[in-house]
CSV table of C-alpha atoms (C1' of nucleotides) in Angstrom, one decimal:
chain,number,residue,atom,x,y,z
A,1,MET,CA,27.5,129.8,78.5
A,2,PRO,CA,28.0,133.6,78.9
A,3,PHE,CA,24.8,134.0,80.9
A,4,SER,CA,26.2,131.9,83.7
A,5,ALA,CA,29.7,133.3,83.5
A,6,PRO,CA,30.9,135.6,86.3
A,7,GLY,CA,29.7,139.2,85.7
A,8,ALA,CA,26.9,138.2,83.4
A,9,PRO,CA,23.4,139.4,84.2
A,10,SER,CA,21.4,137.3,86.6
A,11,LEU,CA,18.6,135.6,84.7
A,12,GLY,CA,16.6,134.8,87.8
A,13,THR,CA,16.5,138.5,88.9
A,14,ALA,CA,15.8,139.6,85.3
A,15,ALA,CA,12.9,137.2,84.9
A,16,GLN,CA,11.4,138.2,88.1
A,17,ARG,CA,11.6,141.9,87.3
A,18,LEU,CA,10.2,141.2,83.8
A,19,GLN,CA,7.2,139.4,85.2
A,20,GLU,CA,6.4,142.2,87.7
A,21,TRP,CA,6.6,144.7,84.9
A,22,PHE,CA,4.4,142.6,82.7
A,23,SER,CA,1.7,142.2,85.4
A,24,VAL,CA,1.4,146.0,85.3
A,25,HIS,CA,1.9,146.9,81.7
A,26,ALA,CA,0.5,144.0,79.7
A,27,ARG,CA,-1.9,145.3,77.0
A,28,ASP,CA,-5.4,143.9,77.0
A,29,LEU,CA,-5.3,142.0,73.7
A,30,PRO,CA,-8.2,139.9,72.6
A,31,TRP,CA,-6.2,136.6,72.5
A,32,ARG,CA,-5.1,137.2,76.1
A,33,SER,CA,-8.6,136.6,77.4
A,34,THR,CA,-8.8,132.9,76.2
A,35,ARG,CA,-7.2,129.6,77.0
A,36,ASP,CA,-8.5,128.1,73.7
A,37,ALA,CA,-5.5,126.6,71.9
A,38,TYR,CA,-7.2,127.2,68.5
A,39,ALA,CA,-7.6,130.9,69.3
A,40,ILE,CA,-4.0,131.2,70.4
A,41,LEU,CA,-2.9,129.4,67.3
A,42,VAL,CA,-4.9,131.8,65.1
A,43,SER,CA,-3.4,134.8,66.8
A,44,GLU,CA,0.1,133.5,66.5
A,45,VAL,CA,-0.2,132.8,62.8
A,46,MET,CA,-1.8,136.2,62.1
A,47,LEU,CA,1.0,137.8,64.1
A,48,GLN,CA,3.8,136.3,62.0
A,49,GLN,CA,5.5,139.4,60.5
A,50,THR,CA,2.4,141.4,61.1
A,51,GLN,CA,1.9,144.2,63.7
A,52,VAL,CA,-0.5,143.9,66.6
A,53,ASP,CA,-2.6,146.9,65.5
A,54,THR,CA,-3.2,145.3,62.1
A,55,VAL,CA,-4.0,141.9,63.6
A,56,VAL,CA,-6.5,142.9,66.3
A,57,PRO,CA,-9.5,143.7,64.0
A,58,ALA,CA,-8.8,140.9,61.7
A,59,TYR,CA,-8.5,138.5,64.6
A,60,ARG,CA,-11.9,139.5,66.0
A,61,GLU,CA,-13.5,139.1,62.6
A,62,TRP,CA,-11.9,135.8,62.0
A,63,MET,CA,-12.9,134.3,65.4
A,64,GLY,CA,-16.5,135.5,64.7
A,65,ARG,CA,-16.6,133.8,61.4
A,66,PHE,CA,-14.5,130.7,62.2
A,67,PRO,CA,-14.9,130.3,66.0
A,68,ASP,CA,-13.5,126.7,66.1
A,69,LEU,CA,-11.5,124.2,64.1
A,70,GLY,CA,-14.6,122.7,62.6
A,71,THR,CA,-16.0,125.9,61.0
A,72,LEU,CA,-12.6,126.7,59.6
A,73,ALA,CA,-12.1,123.2,58.2
A,74,GLU,CA,-15.5,123.4,56.4
A,75,ALA,CA,-15.1,126.9,55.0
A,76,SER,CA,-14.4,127.6,51.3
A,77,GLN,CA,-11.0,128.7,50.2
A,78,GLU,CA,-12.6,132.0,49.0
A,79,GLU,CA,-14.1,132.7,52.5
A,80,VAL,CA,-10.8,131.9,54.2
A,81,LEU,CA,-8.8,134.2,51.8
A,82,LYS,CA,-11.4,137.0,52.1
A,83,ALA,CA,-11.1,136.9,55.9
A,84,TRP,CA,-7.3,137.2,55.5
A,85,GLU,CA,-7.5,140.2,53.1
A,86,GLY,CA,-5.2,143.0,53.9
A,87,LEU,CA,-2.9,140.9,56.2
A,88,GLY,CA,-0.6,139.7,53.4
A,89,TYR,CA,1.4,136.5,53.2
A,90,TYR,CA,-1.8,134.8,52.1
A,91,ALA,CA,-0.4,131.3,52.2
A,92,ARG,CA,-0.7,131.6,56.0
A,93,ALA,CA,-4.5,131.5,55.7
A,94,LEU,CA,-4.7,128.4,53.6
A,95,ASN,CA,-2.0,126.7,55.7
A,96,LEU,CA,-4.0,127.5,58.8
A,97,GLN,CA,-7.1,125.9,57.2
A,98,ARG,CA,-5.0,122.8,56.2
A,99,SER,CA,-3.7,122.6,59.8
A,100,ALA,CA,-7.3,122.7,61.1
A,101,ARG,CA,-8.3,119.8,58.9
A,102,LEU,CA,-5.2,117.8,59.9
A,103,ILE,CA,-5.9,118.5,63.6
A,104,LEU,CA,-9.4,117.2,63.2
A,105,GLU,CA,-8.3,114.2,61.2
A,106,HIS,CA,-5.2,113.1,63.1
A,107,HIS,CA,-5.4,114.7,66.6
A,108,GLY,CA,-9.0,114.2,67.6
A,109,GLY,CA,-9.8,117.9,67.1
A,110,ARG,CA,-7.3,119.0,69.8
A,111,VAL,CA,-4.4,121.2,69.0
A,112,PRO,CA,-1.4,119.0,69.6
A,113,ARG,CA,1.2,120.0,72.2
A,114,GLU,CA,4.3,118.0,71.2
A,115,ASP,CA,7.1,119.4,69.1
A,116,GLU,CA,7.0,116.9,66.3
A,117,GLU,CA,3.2,117.1,65.9
A,118,LEU,CA,3.1,120.9,65.9
A,119,LEU,CA,6.0,121.3,63.6
A,120,ALA,CA,4.5,118.9,61.1
A,121,LEU,CA,1.5,121.2,60.6
A,122,PRO,CA,1.8,123.6,57.6
A,123,GLY,CA,2.6,127.1,58.6
A,124,ILE,CA,3.8,126.2,62.1
A,125,GLY,CA,7.5,126.6,62.6
A,126,ARG,CA,9.8,126.9,65.6
A,127,TYR,CA,8.5,130.2,66.8
A,128,THR,CA,4.8,129.4,66.5
A,129,ALA,CA,5.1,125.9,68.0
A,130,GLY,CA,6.9,127.4,71.0
A,131,ALA,CA,4.3,130.2,71.3
A,132,VAL,CA,1.4,127.7,71.3
A,133,GLN,CA,3.2,125.4,73.7
A,134,SER,CA,4.0,128.1,76.2
A,135,ILE,CA,1.0,130.3,75.9
A,136,ALA,CA,-1.8,127.8,75.4
A,137,PHE,CA,-0.4,124.8,77.4
A,138,ASP,CA,2.1,126.5,79.7
A,139,LEU,CA,4.9,124.2,78.6
A,140,PRO,CA,8.5,125.5,79.1
A,141,ARG,CA,9.2,126.0,75.4
A,142,ALA,CA,10.9,129.1,74.0
A,143,ALA,CA,9.2,131.3,71.4
A,144,VAL,CA,11.9,133.5,69.9
A,145,ASP,CA,10.5,136.2,67.6
A,146,GLY,CA,11.9,139.5,66.4
A,147,ASN,CA,11.0,141.1,69.7
A,148,VAL,CA,12.8,138.5,71.8
A,149,GLU,CA,15.8,138.6,69.6
A,150,ARG,CA,16.1,142.3,70.0
A,151,VAL,CA,15.6,142.2,73.8
A,152,LEU,CA,18.2,139.4,74.2
A,153,CYS,CA,20.7,140.8,71.8
A,154,ARG,CA,20.7,144.0,73.9
A,155,PHE,CA,20.5,142.2,77.3
A,156,LEU,CA,23.5,140.1,76.4
A,157,ASP,CA,25.1,142.7,74.1
A,158,ILE,CA,25.4,140.2,71.3
A,159,ASP,CA,27.6,141.5,68.4
A,160,THR,CA,26.7,138.9,65.8
A,161,PRO,CA,23.5,138.7,63.7
A,162,ALA,CA,20.5,137.5,65.8
A,163,ARG,CA,19.7,134.8,63.3
A,164,ASP,CA,23.0,133.0,63.6
A,165,ARG,CA,22.4,129.5,64.7
A,166,ARG,CA,24.6,129.9,67.8
A,167,ASN,CA,22.5,132.8,68.9
A,168,GLN,CA,19.2,131.1,68.3
A,169,ILE,CA,20.4,128.1,70.4
A,170,LEU,CA,21.6,130.5,73.1
A,171,PHE,CA,18.3,132.4,73.1
A,172,GLY,CA,16.4,129.2,73.5
A,173,ARG,CA,18.4,128.2,76.5
A,174,ILE,CA,18.1,131.6,78.1
A,175,VAL,CA,14.3,131.7,77.7
A,176,ARG,CA,13.9,128.2,79.1
A,177,GLU,CA,16.1,129.1,82.1
A,178,MET,CA,14.0,132.2,82.7
A,179,MET,CA,10.9,130.0,82.7
A,180,GLU,CA,12.1,127.8,85.5
A,181,GLU,CA,10.6,130.1,88.2
A,182,ASN,CA,7.9,131.6,86.1
A,183,SER,CA,4.8,130.8,84.1
A,184,PRO,CA,6.1,129.9,80.6
A,185,GLY,CA,3.0,131.5,79.0
A,186,ASP,CA,3.4,134.8,80.9
A,187,LEU,CA,7.2,134.8,80.3
A,188,THR,CA,6.8,134.4,76.6
A,189,GLN,CA,4.3,137.2,76.3
A,190,ALA,CA,6.3,139.4,78.7
A,191,LEU,CA,9.5,139.2,76.6
A,192,MET,CA,7.6,140.0,73.5
A,193,GLU,CA,5.6,142.8,75.2
A,194,LEU,CA,8.9,144.3,76.4
A,195,GLY,CA,10.2,144.4,72.9
A,196,ALA,CA,7.0,145.9,71.6
A,197,LEU,CA,6.6,148.6,74.3
A,198,VAL,CA,10.0,149.4,75.7
A,199,CYS,CA,12.9,147.7,73.9
A,200,LEU,CA,11.9,149.4,70.6
A,201,PRO,CA,14.0,149.0,67.5
A,202,ARG,CA,14.8,152.7,67.1
A,203,LYS,CA,14.1,154.7,70.2
A,204,PRO,CA,14.2,152.3,73.1
A,205,ARG,CA,12.7,153.6,76.3
A,206,CYS,CA,15.5,152.3,78.5
A,207,ASP,CA,14.3,154.5,81.4
A,208,GLY,CA,11.2,152.4,81.7
A,209,CYS,CA,13.0,149.0,81.3
A,210,PRO,CA,12.6,146.6,84.2
A,211,PHE,CA,16.0,145.1,83.4
A,212,GLY,CA,17.7,148.4,84.3
A,213,GLY,CA,21.4,148.0,84.9
A,214,LEU,CA,21.2,144.2,84.2
A,215,CYS,CA,21.2,145.0,80.5
A,216,LEU,CA,24.7,144.6,79.1
A,217,ALA,CA,24.2,146.8,76.1
A,218,ARG,CA,22.8,149.6,78.2
A,219,SER,CA,25.6,149.5,80.7
A,220,ARG,CA,28.1,149.4,77.8
A,221,GLY,CA,26.3,152.1,75.7
A,222,THR,CA,25.8,149.9,72.7
A,223,VAL,CA,22.0,149.7,72.7
A,224,SER,CA,21.7,151.6,69.4
A,225,LYS,CA,24.1,149.0,67.8
A,226,ARG,CA,22.0,146.0,68.9
A,227,PRO,CA,20.9,143.9,67.3
A,228,VAL,CA,23.4,144.3,64.5
A,229,PRO,CA,21.4,145.0,61.4
A,230,ARG,CA,21.2,142.5,58.7
A,231,PRO,CA,22.2,143.5,55.2
A,232,ARG,CA,19.3,144.2,53.0
A,233,LYS,CA,18.8,143.9,49.2
A,234,PRO,CA,17.9,147.1,47.3
A,235,THR,CA,14.3,147.2,46.4
A,236,GLN,CA,13.4,147.1,42.7
A,237,ALA,CA,11.0,149.4,41.0
A,238,ILE,CA,8.4,147.9,38.6
A,239,GLN,CA,5.7,149.4,36.5
A,240,ALA,CA,2.5,147.7,35.4
A,241,SER,CA,-0.7,148.5,33.7
A,242,VAL,CA,-4.1,147.2,34.6
A,243,ALA,CA,-7.5,147.5,33.1
A,244,ILE,CA,-11.0,148.0,34.6
A,245,LEU,CA,-12.9,146.2,31.8
A,246,THR,CA,-16.5,147.0,32.1
A,247,ASP,CA,-19.6,146.3,30.0
A,248,GLY,CA,-21.5,149.0,31.8
A,249,GLU,CA,-22.7,146.9,34.7
A,250,ARG,CA,-20.0,144.3,35.4
A,251,ILE,CA,-16.2,144.2,35.6
A,252,PHE,CA,-13.8,141.6,34.5
A,253,LEU,CA,-11.5,139.9,37.1
A,254,GLN,CA,-9.2,137.0,36.9
A,255,LYS,CA,-7.8,134.7,39.6
A,256,ARG,CA,-4.1,134.4,40.2
A,257,PRO,CA,-2.4,131.1,39.9
A,258,PRO,CA,-2.4,128.8,42.9
A,259,GLU,CA,1.3,129.2,43.5
A,260,GLY,CA,3.6,132.2,44.1
A,261,LEU,CA,2.8,135.9,44.7
A,262,MET,CA,-0.7,136.5,46.1
A,263,ALA,CA,-1.7,133.0,45.0
A,264,ASN,CA,-5.5,132.5,44.4
A,265,LEU,CA,-6.5,136.1,44.8
A,266,TRP,CA,-8.6,137.9,42.2
A,267,GLU,CA,-7.3,140.9,40.4
A,268,PHE,CA,-7.8,143.3,37.4
A,269,PRO,CA,-6.2,142.0,34.2
A,270,GLY,CA,-2.9,143.5,33.0
A,271,GLY,CA,0.8,143.1,33.5
A,272,LYS,CA,4.3,144.5,33.7
A,273,LEU,CA,5.8,147.0,31.3
A,274,GLU,CA,8.6,145.7,29.2
A,275,GLU,CA,11.8,147.6,28.5
A,276,GLY,CA,11.0,150.9,26.7
A,277,GLU,CA,7.3,150.1,26.6
A,278,THR,CA,4.6,152.7,27.3
A,279,PRO,CA,1.9,152.0,29.9
A,280,ARG,CA,-0.8,152.0,27.2
A,281,ALA,CA,1.2,149.7,24.9
A,282,ALA,CA,1.8,147.3,27.8
A,283,LEU,CA,-1.9,147.3,28.6
A,284,ARG,CA,-2.9,146.5,25.0
A,285,ARG,CA,-0.3,143.8,24.7
A,286,GLU,CA,-1.2,142.1,28.0
A,287,LEU,CA,-4.9,142.1,27.3
A,288,PHE,CA,-4.3,140.6,23.8
A,289,GLU,CA,-1.9,138.0,25.2
A,290,GLU,CA,-3.9,137.0,28.2
A,291,LEU,CA,-7.5,137.5,27.0
A,292,GLY,CA,-7.3,137.6,23.2
A,293,ILE,CA,-9.0,140.9,23.0
A,294,LYS,CA,-8.1,144.2,21.4
A,295,VAL,CA,-9.2,147.2,23.4
A,296,ARG,CA,-9.5,150.7,22.2
A,297,GLY,CA,-10.7,154.0,23.7
A,298,GLU,CA,-9.3,153.0,27.1
A,299,LYS,CA,-8.9,156.0,29.4
A,300,LYS,CA,-6.2,156.4,32.0
A,301,VAL,CA,-7.9,157.1,35.3
A,302,GLY,CA,-4.9,157.3,37.6
A,303,THR,CA,-1.9,155.6,39.1
A,304,ILE,CA,-1.3,153.6,42.3
A,305,ARG,CA,2.0,153.1,44.1
A,306,HIS,CA,2.3,150.0,46.1
A,307,ALA,CA,5.3,148.7,48.1
A,308,TYR,CA,6.1,145.0,48.5
A,309,THR,CA,8.9,143.6,50.5
A,310,SER,CA,11.6,143.6,47.9
A,311,PHE,CA,10.1,145.7,45.1
A,312,SER,CA,7.7,148.6,44.6
A,313,VAL,CA,5.1,148.8,41.8
A,314,THR,CA,3.6,151.8,40.0
A,315,LEU,CA,0.2,150.6,38.7
A,316,HIS,CA,-1.2,152.5,35.7
A,317,VAL,CA,-4.9,152.1,35.9
A,318,TYR,CA,-7.1,152.3,32.8
A,319,LEU,CA,-10.9,152.2,32.3
A,320,ALA,CA,-12.0,150.3,29.2
A,321,ARG,CA,-15.7,150.4,28.4
A,322,MET,CA,-16.5,147.6,26.1
A,323,ASN,CA,-19.2,149.0,23.9
A,324,GLY,CA,-20.3,145.8,22.1
A,325,SER,CA,-18.4,146.3,18.9
A,326,GLU,CA,-15.3,144.8,20.5
A,327,SER,CA,-15.0,141.1,21.4
A,328,LEU,CA,-15.3,140.4,25.1
A,329,PRO,CA,-13.1,138.1,27.0
A,330,ASP,CA,-14.9,134.8,27.6
A,331,PRO,CA,-14.4,133.2,31.0
A,332,SER,CA,-15.9,130.0,29.7
A,333,GLY,CA,-13.3,129.9,26.9
A,334,ASN,CA,-9.8,128.5,27.1
A,335,LEU,CA,-8.2,131.3,29.0
A,336,ALA,CA,-5.1,130.4,31.0
A,337,LEU,CA,-6.6,131.5,34.3
A,338,PRO,CA,-10.1,131.3,36.0
A,339,SER,CA,-11.9,134.5,35.4
A,340,GLY,CA,-15.3,136.1,35.4
A,341,TRP,CA,-17.6,139.1,35.1
A,342,PHE,CA,-18.8,140.5,38.4
A,343,THR,CA,-21.0,143.3,39.6
A,344,PRO,CA,-19.2,145.6,42.1
A,345,GLU,CA,-21.1,144.0,44.9
A,346,GLU,CA,-20.0,140.5,43.8
A,347,ALA,CA,-16.4,141.7,43.3
A,348,ARG,CA,-16.3,143.2,46.8
A,349,ARG,CA,-16.8,139.7,48.3
A,350,LEU,CA,-13.9,138.2,46.4
A,351,PRO,CA,-10.4,138.1,48.0
A,352,MET,CA,-8.2,140.6,46.3
A,353,PRO,CA,-4.7,142.0,46.9
A,354,ALA,CA,-4.6,145.4,48.7
A,355,ALA,CA,-3.7,147.4,45.6
A,356,ASN,CA,-6.7,146.0,43.7
A,357,VAL,CA,-9.0,146.7,46.7
A,358,LYS,CA,-7.9,150.3,46.3
A,359,ILE,CA,-8.7,150.3,42.6
A,360,LEU,CA,-12.1,148.8,43.2
A,361,ALA,CA,-12.9,151.3,45.9
A,362,ARG,CA,-11.5,154.3,44.1
A,363,TRP,CA,-12.7,153.8,40.5
A,364,VAL,CA,-15.5,151.3,40.5
A,365,GLU,CA,-17.4,151.8,43.7
A,366,GLU,CA,-16.9,155.5,43.9
A,367,PRO,CA,-16.2,156.7,40.3
A,368,ASP,CA,-16.0,160.4,39.7
B,21,DC,C1',22.0,129.6,54.0
B,22,DA,C1',19.4,132.7,50.7
B,23,DT,C1',15.2,133.9,48.7
B,24,DC,C1',10.4,134.3,48.3
B,25,DC,C1',6.1,135.7,50.3
B,26,DG,C1',2.3,141.5,51.7
B,27,DT,C1',1.1,145.1,54.1
B,28,DG,C1',0.7,149.3,56.9
B,29,DG,C1',2.8,152.5,60.0
B,30,DG,C1',6.3,155.3,61.9
B,31,DA,C1',10.3,158.4,61.5
C,24,DT,C1',9.7,160.6,49.9
C,25,DT,C1',12.1,156.9,51.2
C,26,DC,C1',13.5,153.6,54.3
C,27,DC,C1',12.9,150.4,58.0
C,28,DC,C1',10.7,146.5,59.7
C,29,DA,C1',7.0,143.8,62.4
C,30,DA,C1',4.5,138.0,67.5
C,31,DG,C1',8.1,133.8,60.6
C,32,DG,C1',7.7,129.7,57.5
C,33,DA,C1',8.7,127.1,53.4
C,34,DT,C1',11.9,125.7,50.0
DNA sequence: CATCCGTGGGA
DNA sequence: TTCCCAAGGAT
């Protein structure tokens, strides 16, 4: 227990300073003006791997459309995914809806507060359970996110990866001990706020840190080495071709499979280039394989670069005007995926991946 | 334990 | 431009 060893920083003093700092510097975020456990849960799921500035507008919109568990439970999958558009990790949205339904069915419509009940809900793991327990119910449970890991790795000058099991157990103990003399909800948010505003990944503002000399990394001059970075896989570059198929009024979109990358979202048809294949050849091949059609006269309108977590895609975008002499893909036929012809207005209401939203805006809604 | 799962912003 | 990475979870 290094934190109670002689010479280790005093947790009681640190917690007290942190709370005083938070009472002055806490941002006015929309989920901080409610005690509604559902609202807290929504904010925490949205905030998983997603920055506050991205979440705030989406959170406001979501709470306007799905103000309680019941409205979320009754919504269509399409509505839920559309409300999540642009946030990424789309399984979070459907898991949240499934959780809402389970809470209504098994917990009387009240967000549960016990470990086992919360962790049994889809999309709620150790972090989110602890965040809901501490922030919504003021229970002394740790919520250790990337911010808290960074803060504690520096505070204790941890020289092993933050994700190591030993460190995670240590962090949980530290946080719970800091909660003994403080509001668990405030302490959870204060630790994360410190990581977001002061104990920054690259240029930490140690001058403004309430921990001051209590921080071991700071006193030892190792702040820039903490937390120790985790090795990262090289990103892979991929090229793909997509088609804006149009009959003059409508465009053709297809729905992605219910599992895997960007599941259930609608997108323009196309696919990846094979080894040595040109973008145009790939487009024609994919449209024949997927839709059974042979396009001609397609015109390249541009390219879009889009970065995912472990790979980057260059999308070659083509406009193919079907003039009636070609056969059109038939959504009512035996295509592998659900599909349809949509006006631009209809398409805009469908949930789509960010890169496809760009294509829609750039070459369908505002063509040259 | 490693990998998959998105996106946008900052440096 | 490129790289990093953010209020993680599921498998």
